[in-house]
GROMACS .gro file of C-alpha atoms in nm:
model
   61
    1UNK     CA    1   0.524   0.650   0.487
    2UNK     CA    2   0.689   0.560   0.131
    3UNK     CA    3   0.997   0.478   0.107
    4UNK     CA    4   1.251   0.678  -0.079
    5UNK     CA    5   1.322   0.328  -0.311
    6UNK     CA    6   1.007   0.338  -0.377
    7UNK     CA    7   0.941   0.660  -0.474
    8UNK     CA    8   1.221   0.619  -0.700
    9UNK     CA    9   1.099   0.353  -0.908
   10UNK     CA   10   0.779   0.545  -0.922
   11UNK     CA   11   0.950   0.845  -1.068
   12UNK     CA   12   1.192   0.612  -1.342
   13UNK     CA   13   0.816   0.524  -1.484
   14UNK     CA   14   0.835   0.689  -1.893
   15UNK     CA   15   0.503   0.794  -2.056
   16UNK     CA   16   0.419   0.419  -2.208
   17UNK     CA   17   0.416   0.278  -1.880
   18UNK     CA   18   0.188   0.609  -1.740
   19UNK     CA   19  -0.110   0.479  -2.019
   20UNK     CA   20  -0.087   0.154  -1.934
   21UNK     CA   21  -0.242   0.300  -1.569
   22UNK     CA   22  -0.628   0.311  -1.496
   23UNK     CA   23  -0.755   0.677  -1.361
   24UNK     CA   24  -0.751   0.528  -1.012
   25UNK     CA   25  -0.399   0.438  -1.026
   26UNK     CA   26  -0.268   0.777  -1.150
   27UNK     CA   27  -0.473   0.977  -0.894
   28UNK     CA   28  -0.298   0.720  -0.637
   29UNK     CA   29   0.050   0.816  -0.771
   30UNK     CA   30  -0.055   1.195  -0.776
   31UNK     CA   31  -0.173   1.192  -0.435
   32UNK     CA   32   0.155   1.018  -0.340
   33UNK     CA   33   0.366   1.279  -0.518
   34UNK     CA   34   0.189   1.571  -0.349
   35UNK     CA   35   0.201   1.389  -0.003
   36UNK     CA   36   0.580   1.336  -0.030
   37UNK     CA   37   0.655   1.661  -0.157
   38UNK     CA   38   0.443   1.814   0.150
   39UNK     CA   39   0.695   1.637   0.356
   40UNK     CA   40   0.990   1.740   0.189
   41UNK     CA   41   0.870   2.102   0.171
   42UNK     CA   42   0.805   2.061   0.614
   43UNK     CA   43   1.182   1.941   0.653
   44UNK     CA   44   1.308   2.227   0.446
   45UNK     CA   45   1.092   2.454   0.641
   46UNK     CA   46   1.206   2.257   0.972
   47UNK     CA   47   1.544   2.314   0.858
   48UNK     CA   48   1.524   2.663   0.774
   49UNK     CA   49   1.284   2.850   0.997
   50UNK     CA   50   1.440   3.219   0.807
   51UNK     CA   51   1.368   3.130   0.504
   52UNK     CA   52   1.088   2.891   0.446
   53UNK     CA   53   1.034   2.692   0.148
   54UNK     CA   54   0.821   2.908  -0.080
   55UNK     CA   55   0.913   3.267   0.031
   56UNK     CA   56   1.008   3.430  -0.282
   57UNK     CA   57   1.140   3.762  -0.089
   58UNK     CA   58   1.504   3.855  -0.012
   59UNK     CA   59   1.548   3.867   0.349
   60UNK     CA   60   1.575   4.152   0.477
   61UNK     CA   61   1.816   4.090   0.816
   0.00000   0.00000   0.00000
């Protein structure tokens, strides 16, 4: 898994440094993105089981 450093340094990257990466390299850093936010979007849910990441609708309890 990445580590949360890590991530960060990926995210401090500004748009000169972004086109100085090859295709290959920005689908990598996608594909990391989506993965990490797929686990971050799992703990919330893990965390709240009544109201899961995503549900727009007021619950109704």
């Amino acid at each position: 898994m990445i580590k949360v450093t890590a991530l960060q340094e990926l995210l401090k990257s500004d748009e000169t440094e972004l086109k100085k990466l090859d295709i290959e390299q920005l689908r990598v850093a996608l594909g990391t993105f989506r993965y990490f936010a797929r686990v971050l979007e799992r703990e919330i849910n893990r965390r709240c089981v009544s109201r899961p990441f995503g549900n727009i609708e007021e619950n109704k309890e």
